[in-house]
């Protein structure tokens, strides 16, 4: 009786835990669900949550790269960035901007850069690059003309046939080189940071989900163990009763005949 009562109480507790795990709670904008999933908490600084939901994490605010900030990050909205003149957003990213191939970066002197198409006779064949002059071919002529994103291909290439303007290619403006290196480094760092944050966020979310279902699953396991114990006890009790009944039935059988000779009446 005690085991049955304990089983009933534990089953009710597990039902409540499972119900809470399945339904959970919903928090509003700028909030997240606590780790215990029993209340709502505000998003930490530099994080936001734009919609209602049952998320246990807030989203990280972005940092503008090759762009200017037009609206700061709040608890309910992400940072809004606007690319510098001539730059365009990196596909899949709202915070990183880049200067496309065929255009070159030029510093403005106010901490910002501009991206302008390469003029005729120059080219840029990489992102966030600078415009460089086309190669000069010898008297044999040009095999493939150059564009703003590719160099000239000469008809023949004997020794000293192809030359470049060393002053423009080997020693570009220091400010342009500095800004180009900074732009490339910023793009690579932003990509690595976003990847790292995504991996950490994914691992943390999986761990929280595991902890969230740990208590209900433990309750279910305990219920199964108790149920098995009760079944085992009932089988044992039934077996003992059946054994006792067999012994009693054997003791109430045919009486044993008395020893000695039987009396035989004399024949008449």
mmCIF file of C-alpha atoms in Angstrom, residues 48 117 147 149 157 169 174 184 221 232:
data_model
loop_
_atom_site.group_PDB
_atom_site.id
_atom_site.type_symbol
_atom_site.label_atom_id
_atom_site.label_comp_id
_atom_site.label_asym_id
_atom_site.label_seq_id
_atom_site.Cartn_x
_atom_site.Cartn_y
_atom_site.Cartn_z
ATOM 1 C CA UNK A 48 18.714 41.602 -27.768
ATOM 2 C CA UNK A 117 35.266 51.975 -59.694
ATOM 3 C CA UNK A 147 39.145 45.307 -67.697
ATOM 4 C CA UNK A 149 38.732 43.622 -62.671
ATOM 5 C CA UNK A 157 56.027 37.127 -72.939
ATOM 6 C CA UNK A 169 52.403 48.866 -58.040
ATOM 7 C CA UNK A 174 50.706 54.063 -47.307
ATOM 8 C CA UNK A 184 40.742 42.478 -44.842
ATOM 9 C CA UNK A 221 12.989 6.068 -14.999
ATOM 10 C CA UNK A 232 8.221 -8.446 -8.588
#
